[in-house]
Every structure is written in structure tokens, then in C-alpha cells.
PDB file of C-alpha atoms in Angstrom:
ATOM      1  CA  GLN A1154     105.036 141.897  49.644  1.00 80.00           C
ATOM      2  CA  SER A1155     108.748 141.163  49.605  1.00 88.00           C
ATOM      3  CA  VAL A1156     110.555 140.317  46.387  1.00 91.00           C
ATOM      4  CA  LEU A1157     112.198 137.384  48.177  1.00 97.00           C
ATOM      5  CA  THR A1158     109.977 134.839  49.927  1.00 98.00           C
ATOM      6  CA  GLN A1159     110.854 133.364  53.308  1.00 98.00           C
ATOM      7  CA  PRO A1160     108.735 131.299  55.704  1.00 98.00           C
ATOM      8  CA  PRO A1161     107.393 133.533  58.499  1.00 97.00           C
ATOM      9  CA  SER A1162     108.603 131.199  61.212  1.00 97.00           C
ATOM     10  CA  VAL A1163     110.549 128.026  61.920  1.00 98.00           C
ATOM     11  CA  SER A1164     111.249 126.224  65.155  1.00 97.00           C
ATOM     12  CA  ALA A1165     113.436 123.440  66.479  1.00 96.00           C
ATOM     13  CA  ALA A1166     114.818 122.128  69.730  1.00 96.00           C
ATOM     14  CA  PRO A1167     118.229 122.994  71.164  1.00 97.00           C
ATOM     15  CA  GLY A1168     120.985 120.961  69.573  1.00 97.00           C
ATOM     16  CA  GLN A1169     118.952 120.263  66.454  1.00 97.00           C
ATOM     17  CA  LYS A1170     119.391 121.581  62.915  1.00 97.00           C
ATOM     18  CA  VAL A1171     117.118 124.002  61.107  1.00 98.00           C
ATOM     19  CA  THR A1172     116.991 125.366  57.584  1.00 98.00           C
ATOM     20  CA  ILE A1173     115.443 128.606  56.339  1.00 98.00           C
ATOM     21  CA  SER A1174     114.566 129.005  52.690  1.00 98.00           C
ATOM     22  CA  CYS A1175     114.623 132.104  50.509  1.00 98.00           C
ATOM     23  CA  SER A1176     112.930 131.999  47.139  1.00 98.00           C
ATOM     24  CA  GLY A1177     113.378 134.524  44.373  1.00 97.00           C
ATOM     25  CA  SER A1178     113.662 134.764  40.619  1.00 97.00           C
ATOM     26  CA  SER A1179     116.145 135.086  37.788  1.00 96.00           C
ATOM     27  CA  SER A1180     116.282 138.867  38.282  1.00 96.00           C
ATOM     28  CA  ASN A1181     117.635 138.501  41.798  1.00 97.00           C
ATOM     29  CA  ILE A1182     118.833 135.221  43.360  1.00 97.00           C
ATOM     30  CA  GLY A1183     119.225 133.514  40.015  1.00 97.00           C
ATOM     31  CA  ASN A1184     121.976 135.915  38.920  1.00 95.00           C
ATOM     32  CA  ASN A1185     123.412 137.367  42.114  1.00 96.00           C
ATOM     33  CA  TYR A1186     125.057 136.365  45.358  1.00 97.00           C
ATOM     34  CA  VAL A1187     122.848 135.894  48.412  1.00 98.00           C
ATOM     35  CA  SER A1188     123.515 137.160  51.924  1.00 98.00           C
ATOM     36  CA  TRP A1189     121.921 136.257  55.229  1.00 98.00           C
ATOM     37  CA  TYR A1190     121.444 138.403  58.325  1.00 98.00           C
ATOM     38  CA  GLN A1191     120.624 137.657  61.941  1.00 98.00           C
ATOM     39  CA  GLN A1192     118.673 140.217  63.939  1.00 98.00           C
ATOM     40  CA  LEU A1193     118.564 139.558  67.654  1.00 97.00           C
ATOM     41  CA  PRO A1194     115.767 141.328  69.571  1.00 95.00           C
ATOM     42  CA  GLY A1195     116.403 145.044  69.895  1.00 94.00           C
ATOM     43  CA  THR A1196     119.594 145.046  67.831  1.00 97.00           C
ATOM     44  CA  ALA A1197     120.718 145.897  64.325  1.00 97.00           C
ATOM     45  CA  PRO A1198     120.998 143.073  61.790  1.00 97.00           C
ATOM     46  CA  LYS A1199     124.343 141.299  61.613  1.00 97.00           C
ATOM     47  CA  LEU A1200     125.806 139.754  58.466  1.00 97.00           C
ATOM     48  CA  LEU A1201     125.957 135.972  58.818  1.00 98.00           C
ATOM     49  CA  ILE A1202     126.593 134.751  55.282  1.00 98.00           C
ATOM     50  CA  TYR A1203     127.681 136.533  52.116  1.00 97.00           C
ATOM     51  CA  ASP A1204     128.402 135.422  48.545  1.00 97.00           C
ATOM     52  CA  ASN A1205     125.990 132.495  49.057  1.00 97.00           C
ATOM     53  CA  ASN A1206     128.143 130.505  51.467  1.00 98.00           C
ATOM     54  CA  LYS A1207     130.941 132.586  52.979  1.00 98.00           C
ATOM     55  CA  ARG A1208     131.085 133.491  56.650  1.00 98.00           C
ATOM     56  CA  PRO A1209     132.521 136.786  57.915  1.00 96.00           C
ATOM     57  CA  SER A1210     135.206 136.552  60.544  1.00 95.00           C
ATOM     58  CA  GLY A1211     133.739 135.580  63.891  1.00 96.00           C
ATOM     59  CA  ILE A1212     130.681 133.756  62.587  1.00 97.00           C
ATOM     60  CA  PRO A1213     130.753 130.132  63.787  1.00 97.00           C
ATOM     61  CA  ASP A1214     130.647 127.299  61.266  1.00 96.00           C
ATOM     62  CA  ARG A1215     127.306 126.207  62.723  1.00 98.00           C
ATOM     63  CA  PHE A1216     125.905 128.695  60.201  1.00 98.00           C
ATOM     64  CA  SER A1217     126.037 127.762  56.525  1.00 98.00           C
ATOM     65  CA  GLY A1218     124.540 128.985  53.284  1.00 98.00           C
ATOM     66  CA  SER A1219     123.798 127.483  49.905  1.00 98.00           C
ATOM     67  CA  LYS A1220     122.152 128.480  46.654  1.00 98.00           C
ATOM     68  CA  SER A1221     120.540 126.542  43.851  1.00 97.00           C
ATOM     69  CA  GLY A1222     118.913 128.246  40.909  1.00 97.00           C
ATOM     70  CA  THR A1223     116.555 130.911  42.203  1.00 97.00           C
ATOM     71  CA  SER A1224     116.508 129.717  45.821  1.00 98.00           C
ATOM     72  CA  ALA A1225     118.870 129.937  48.743  1.00 98.00           C
ATOM     73  CA  THR A1226     119.015 128.233  52.107  1.00 98.00           C
ATOM     74  CA  LEU A1227     120.457 129.135  55.486  1.00 98.00           C
ATOM     75  CA  GLY A1228     121.353 126.212  57.726  1.00 98.00           C
ATOM     76  CA  ILE A1229     121.990 126.330  61.443  1.00 98.00           C
ATOM     77  CA  THR A1230     123.252 123.293  63.307  1.00 97.00           C
ATOM     78  CA  GLY A1231     123.647 122.696  67.026  1.00 97.00           C
ATOM     79  CA  LEU A1232     120.872 125.157  67.803  1.00 97.00           C
ATOM     80  CA  GLN A1233     121.294 127.287  70.888  1.00 97.00           C
ATOM     81  CA  THR A1234     118.754 129.447  72.703  1.00 96.00           C
ATOM     82  CA  GLY A1235     120.882 132.431  71.741  1.00 96.00           C
ATOM     83  CA  ASP A1236     120.120 131.722  68.075  1.00 97.00           C
ATOM     84  CA  GLU A1237     116.515 132.751  68.607  1.00 97.00           C
ATOM     85  CA  ALA A1238     116.198 135.740  66.286  1.00 98.00           C
ATOM     86  CA  ASP A1239     114.835 137.020  62.993  1.00 98.00           C
ATOM     87  CA  TYR A1240     116.748 135.951  59.896  1.00 98.00           C
ATOM     88  CA  TYR A1241     116.709 137.802  56.575  1.00 98.00           C
ATOM     89  CA  CYS A1242     118.040 136.908  53.162  1.00 98.00           C
ATOM     90  CA  GLY A1243     119.090 139.596  50.714  1.00 98.00           C
ATOM     91  CA  THR A1244     120.500 140.091  47.243  1.00 98.00           C
ATOM     92  CA  TRP A1245     120.601 142.518  44.340  1.00 97.00           C
ATOM     93  CA  ASP A1246     117.656 142.739  41.959  1.00 95.00           C
ATOM     94  CA  SER A1247     117.737 144.074  38.414  1.00 92.00           C
ATOM     95  CA  SER A1248     114.093 143.829  37.377  1.00 89.00           C
ATOM     96  CA  LEU A1249     113.330 147.568  37.434  1.00 82.00           C
ATOM     97  CA  SER A1250     116.733 148.998  38.176  1.00 88.00           C
ATOM     98  CA  VAL A1251     119.646 147.733  40.225  1.00 92.00           C
ATOM     99  CA  TYR A1252     118.701 147.713  43.869  1.00 95.00           C
ATOM    100  CA  TRP A1253     119.085 145.582  46.992  1.00 97.00           C
ATOM    101  CA  VAL A1254     116.141 143.499  48.195  1.00 97.00           C
ATOM    102  CA  PHE A1255     115.440 141.662  51.426  1.00 98.00           C
ATOM    103  CA  GLY A1256     113.246 138.711  52.182  1.00 98.00           C
ATOM    104  CA  GLY A1257     110.346 139.226  54.552  1.00 97.00           C
ATOM    105  CA  GLY A1258     112.225 137.621  57.417  1.00 98.00           C
ATOM    106  CA  THR A1259     111.900 134.367  59.352  1.00 98.00           C
ATOM    107  CA  LYS A1260     111.433 134.168  63.092  1.00 98.00           C
ATOM    108  CA  LEU A1261     113.446 131.295  64.542  1.00 98.00           C
ATOM    109  CA  THR A1262     112.167 129.870  67.804  1.00 97.00           C
ATOM    110  CA  VAL A1263     114.401 127.504  69.742  1.00 97.00           C
ATOM    111  CA  LEU A1264     111.969 125.426  71.776  1.00 89.00           C
TER     112      LEU A1264
ATOM    113  CA  GLN B 667     137.540 149.886  63.482  1.00 91.00           C
ATOM    114  CA  LEU B 668     134.897 151.503  61.364  1.00 94.00           C
ATOM    115  CA  GLN B 669     131.693 152.550  63.104  1.00 97.00           C
ATOM    116  CA  LEU B 670     128.492 154.178  61.879  1.00 98.00           C
ATOM    117  CA  GLN B 671     126.164 156.400  63.895  1.00 98.00           C
ATOM    118  CA  GLU B 672     122.816 157.758  62.769  1.00 98.00           C
ATOM    119  CA  SER B 673     121.469 161.096  63.949  1.00 98.00           C
ATOM    120  CA  GLY B 674     118.476 163.308  63.257  1.00 95.00           C
ATOM    121  CA  PRO B 675     115.025 164.319  64.479  1.00 96.00           C
ATOM    122  CA  GLY B 676     112.970 161.568  66.045  1.00 95.00           C
ATOM    123  CA  LEU B 677     109.682 163.188  65.091  1.00 97.00           C
ATOM    124  CA  VAL B 678     108.646 164.522  61.691  1.00 98.00           C
ATOM    125  CA  LYS B 679     105.277 165.943  60.681  1.00 98.00           C
ATOM    126  CA  PRO B 680     103.291 164.430  57.788  1.00 97.00           C
ATOM    127  CA  SER B 681     104.075 165.964  54.381  1.00 97.00           C
ATOM    128  CA  GLU B 682     107.415 167.310  55.637  1.00 98.00           C
ATOM    129  CA  THR B 683     110.928 166.070  54.819  1.00 98.00           C
ATOM    130  CA  LEU B 684     112.775 163.544  56.953  1.00 98.00           C
ATOM    131  CA  SER B 685     116.492 164.284  57.233  1.00 98.00           C
ATOM    132  CA  LEU B 686     119.070 161.942  58.741  1.00 98.00           C
ATOM    133  CA  THR B 687     122.846 161.926  58.903  1.00 98.00           C
ATOM    134  CA  CYS B 688     125.248 159.045  59.371  1.00 98.00           C
ATOM    135  CA  THR B 689     128.670 159.797  60.811  1.00 98.00           C
ATOM    136  CA  VAL B 690     131.485 157.438  59.881  1.00 97.00           C
ATOM    137  CA  SER B 691     134.264 157.054  62.436  1.00 96.00           C
ATOM    138  CA  GLY B 692     137.414 154.967  62.405  1.00 95.00           C
ATOM    139  CA  GLY B 693     138.044 155.449  58.699  1.00 93.00           C
ATOM    140  CA  SER B 694     137.571 157.749  55.735  1.00 93.00           C
ATOM    141  CA  ILE B 695     134.240 157.853  53.941  1.00 94.00           C
ATOM    142  CA  SER B 696     136.110 158.239  50.647  1.00 92.00           C
ATOM    143  CA  SER B 697     138.525 155.348  51.083  1.00 81.00           C
ATOM    144  CA  ASN B 698     138.416 152.054  49.234  1.00 84.00           C
ATOM    145  CA  ASN B 699     135.371 151.428  47.086  1.00 90.00           C
ATOM    146  CA  TYR B 700     132.793 151.718  49.831  1.00 94.00           C
ATOM    147  CA  TYR B 701     129.214 152.605  49.116  1.00 96.00           C
ATOM    148  CA  TRP B 702     127.136 154.026  51.954  1.00 97.00           C
ATOM    149  CA  GLY B 703     123.530 153.026  52.378  1.00 97.00           C
ATOM    150  CA  TRP B 704     120.277 153.477  54.230  1.00 98.00           C
ATOM    151  CA  ILE B 705     117.903 150.733  55.324  1.00 98.00           C
ATOM    152  CA  ARG B 706     114.701 151.067  57.321  1.00 98.00           C
ATOM    153  CA  GLN B 707     112.499 148.822  59.405  1.00 98.00           C
ATOM    154  CA  PRO B 708     108.933 149.776  60.399  1.00 98.00           C
ATOM    155  CA  PRO B 709     108.066 148.713  63.946  1.00 96.00           C
ATOM    156  CA  GLY B 710     107.476 144.963  64.056  1.00 95.00           C
ATOM    157  CA  LYS B 711     108.111 144.551  60.337  1.00 97.00           C
ATOM    158  CA  GLY B 712     110.902 143.577  57.955  1.00 97.00           C
ATOM    159  CA  LEU B 713     113.820 145.388  56.380  1.00 98.00           C
ATOM    160  CA  GLU B 714     113.560 147.731  53.401  1.00 98.00           C
ATOM    161  CA  TRP B 715     116.639 148.975  51.548  1.00 97.00           C
ATOM    162  CA  ILE B 716     116.400 152.651  50.640  1.00 98.00           C
ATOM    163  CA  GLY B 717     119.557 153.264  48.624  1.00 97.00           C
ATOM    164  CA  SER B 718     123.334 153.565  48.601  1.00 97.00           C
ATOM    165  CA  ILE B 719     125.792 156.240  47.499  1.00 96.00           C
ATOM    166  CA  TYR B 720     129.493 156.521  46.665  1.00 96.00           C
ATOM    167  CA  TYR B 721     131.484 159.481  47.952  1.00 94.00           C
ATOM    168  CA  SER B 722     131.566 160.876  44.400  1.00 93.00           C
ATOM    169  CA  GLY B 723     127.769 160.956  44.312  1.00 91.00           C
ATOM    170  CA  SER B 724     127.050 157.880  42.209  1.00 93.00           C
ATOM    171  CA  ALA B 725     123.984 156.248  43.754  1.00 94.00           C
ATOM    172  CA  TYR B 726     121.495 153.409  43.610  1.00 93.00           C
ATOM    173  CA  TYR B 727     117.931 153.807  44.848  1.00 95.00           C
ATOM    174  CA  ASN B 728     114.988 151.573  45.668  1.00 95.00           C
ATOM    175  CA  PRO B 729     112.568 152.202  42.774  1.00 94.00           C
ATOM    176  CA  SER B 730     109.626 152.368  45.175  1.00 95.00           C
ATOM    177  CA  LEU B 731     111.178 155.311  47.038  1.00 97.00           C
ATOM    178  CA  LYS B 732     113.352 156.937  44.395  1.00 96.00           C
ATOM    179  CA  SER B 733     111.000 159.830  43.666  1.00 97.00           C
ATOM    180  CA  ARG B 734     111.154 160.980  47.298  1.00 98.00           C
ATOM    181  CA  VAL B 735     114.763 160.163  48.215  1.00 98.00           C
ATOM    182  CA  THR B 736     117.878 162.303  48.060  1.00 97.00           C
ATOM    183  CA  MET B 737     121.208 161.026  49.328  1.00 97.00           C
ATOM    184  CA  SER B 738     124.427 162.989  49.649  1.00 97.00           C
ATOM    185  CA  VAL B 739     127.965 162.710  51.012  1.00 97.00           C
ATOM    186  CA  ASP B 740     129.997 165.324  52.901  1.00 96.00           C
ATOM    187  CA  THR B 741     133.592 164.135  52.801  1.00 95.00           C
ATOM    188  CA  SER B 742     134.813 167.063  54.924  1.00 95.00           C
ATOM    189  CA  LYS B 743     132.662 165.869  57.819  1.00 97.00           C
ATOM    190  CA  ASN B 744     132.954 162.144  57.029  1.00 97.00           C
ATOM    191  CA  GLN B 745     129.167 161.983  56.868  1.00 97.00           C
ATOM    192  CA  PHE B 746     126.463 160.938  54.474  1.00 98.00           C
ATOM    193  CA  SER B 747     122.829 161.932  54.563  1.00 98.00           C
ATOM    194  CA  LEU B 748     119.312 160.892  53.663  1.00 98.00           C
ATOM    195  CA  ARG B 749     116.383 163.132  52.828  1.00 98.00           C
ATOM    196  CA  LEU B 750     112.942 161.614  52.343  1.00 98.00           C
ATOM    197  CA  SER B 751     110.261 164.040  51.226  1.00 97.00           C
ATOM    198  CA  SER B 752     106.478 164.103  51.644  1.00 97.00           C
ATOM    199  CA  VAL B 753     106.514 161.647  54.530  1.00 98.00           C
ATOM    200  CA  THR B 754     103.441 159.856  55.843  1.00 98.00           C
ATOM    201  CA  ALA B 755     102.818 157.570  58.791  1.00 97.00           C
ATOM    202  CA  ALA B 756     104.001 154.699  56.605  1.00 97.00           C
ATOM    203  CA  ASP B 757     107.508 156.167  56.774  1.00 98.00           C
ATOM    204  CA  THR B 758     107.645 155.647  60.534  1.00 98.00           C
ATOM    205  CA  ALA B 759     110.544 153.260  61.041  1.00 98.00           C
ATOM    206  CA  LEU B 760     113.908 152.505  62.552  1.00 98.00           C
ATOM    207  CA  TYR B 761     116.408 153.902  60.067  1.00 98.00           C
ATOM    208  CA  TYR B 762     119.821 152.265  59.777  1.00 98.00           C
ATOM    209  CA  CYS B 763     122.871 153.458  57.919  1.00 98.00           C
ATOM    210  CA  ALA B 764     125.177 150.795  56.546  1.00 98.00           C
ATOM    211  CA  ARG B 765     128.291 150.164  54.510  1.00 96.00           C
ATOM    212  CA  HIS B 766     128.578 148.234  51.267  1.00 95.00           C
ATOM    213  CA  VAL B 767     132.209 147.201  50.704  1.00 90.00           C
ATOM    214  CA  HIS B 768     131.871 147.859  46.996  1.00 87.00           C
ATOM    215  CA  GLN B 769     129.339 148.892  44.387  1.00 86.00           C
ATOM    216  CA  LEU B 770     127.324 145.668  44.242  1.00 89.00           C
ATOM    217  CA  ALA B 771     128.209 144.155  47.582  1.00 92.00           C
ATOM    218  CA  GLN B 772     125.913 143.411  50.463  1.00 95.00           C
ATOM    219  CA  PRO B 773     125.484 145.840  53.378  1.00 96.00           C
ATOM    220  CA  ASP B 774     127.965 144.408  55.837  1.00 95.00           C
ATOM    221  CA  LEU B 775     128.376 146.939  58.621  1.00 96.00           C
ATOM    222  CA  TRP B 776     125.389 148.626  60.242  1.00 98.00           C
ATOM    223  CA  GLY B 777     124.760 151.479  62.623  1.00 98.00           C
ATOM    224  CA  ARG B 778     122.558 150.973  65.649  1.00 97.00           C
ATOM    225  CA  GLY B 779     119.597 152.699  64.005  1.00 98.00           C
ATOM    226  CA  THR B 780     117.483 155.700  64.873  1.00 98.00           C
ATOM    227  CA  LEU B 781     113.720 155.719  65.261  1.00 98.00           C
ATOM    228  CA  VAL B 782     111.805 158.275  63.237  1.00 98.00           C
ATOM    229  CA  THR B 783     108.106 158.745  63.909  1.00 98.00           C
ATOM    230  CA  VAL B 784     105.888 160.597  61.471  1.00 98.00           C
ATOM    231  CA  SER B 785     103.070 162.243  63.375  1.00 96.00           C
ATOM    232  CA  SER B 786     101.418 165.599  63.751  1.00 95.00           C
TER     233      SER B 786
END
């Protein structure tokens, strides 16, 4: 069981918008920045969003992040078939000690 | 630009110790405030953070693995390492090394990963 909860899968048609949720608690999301990662099949995860809503250089503005309380959301607009991947949220947790935690991952299918 | 490359045995026997090394190229392992981490992913499953270490030796560990994990840094070789003791089949995974740009930052740069299988 992951500390952060994500839906196992989401789907949408090309050109549409999709959101992926990440739910945590006060020991993690509630008091820390959230990051999001994209993992294309057979590749290492790539940082998409950091500090809740910032995009690293080279990440298109179709990807956005937000946080409210103990939940965070990744949004993707103008869906493309190349966006089909696994998406993970992550943040620091301080419940036992200070350590990084990931969500269980969400498989995005672009129909 | 900075790159990370994992290396180590692809097969480890149960109860033995898994040892991996990550070589940092394109920059110094002791520069800036970087922390260096390990993350693993069992086949078909999600990501699990193992721990991160500063070049001075200060480290953070996943509480669920802490008793079996040792991390170290060799600044002369620009490498950092992971040792995971008493492995079982549950430790079979793709192991990634990664960079954290500072102490409590996210892992932002990843290696390609190396598959380690625990089997007799």
C-alpha cells in the first residue's frame, strides 16, 4: 500500500483534458511540495512538475499541477497519444522519519 | 550535462547482499548541495524510494528498508553506492539512481536503471 493514493487508471480521447489525483495526509502532502513524474513504457521516470506547480525546462505547458490541503492534482490538456504513460506523484513524508514517498501510479490511456 | 549510470550484478542469490554503484559524469558528485539517491521498481509495479546521501555521508533512508540498507559516496571516483543485505525475491526490481538538487528536494535526474533479480 502506497502512502499516497492515486487512481489506478484514467483515460480520455486525444485533444481532451484529463486530471490525475494524489491524496495524502498532513505528514506528507499537507506540509510539503508535490512533484509529478511521467514514465513512458520501458524508460526511466521523468520529472514533469515540482514544487506543486512548476515545470522544468522543456516540459510543455499542457502539463500543470496544483495542490489543496492534503491532495494534489496533475492536469494534462490537449492529450496526445504520446502522453500514454504511467504517472506518479511524490513528496516528502515525516510520519516515521523524513523520507520520500511515491503514489502507486496512474496508467493514462489515450483512447 | 550531468548523467547517471547504474552498474552491478544482475543476479543475486537469496540471503546475500545486493551491491550497486552509480557513476556520475558531467559534474562533481560533491558540488552544490546535491543529494544522491536510489529508487527501485519491481517488475510491473510502482516506484519505491530507498534513500539518499550527501557526499559527506549525511543520509535519509526509507524506514521500511533502513535496517538492510547502506549507502556510501566515493568522491575520488565520482560514484555513490547502495548495499542491500539479506535479499529475497521481493527485492527483485529495476534499480535507479537519481539526483536530488538539495536536501529535501525531489529526485529530478534519473539514471536509466539496472535490473537486479534475486534468485538461486
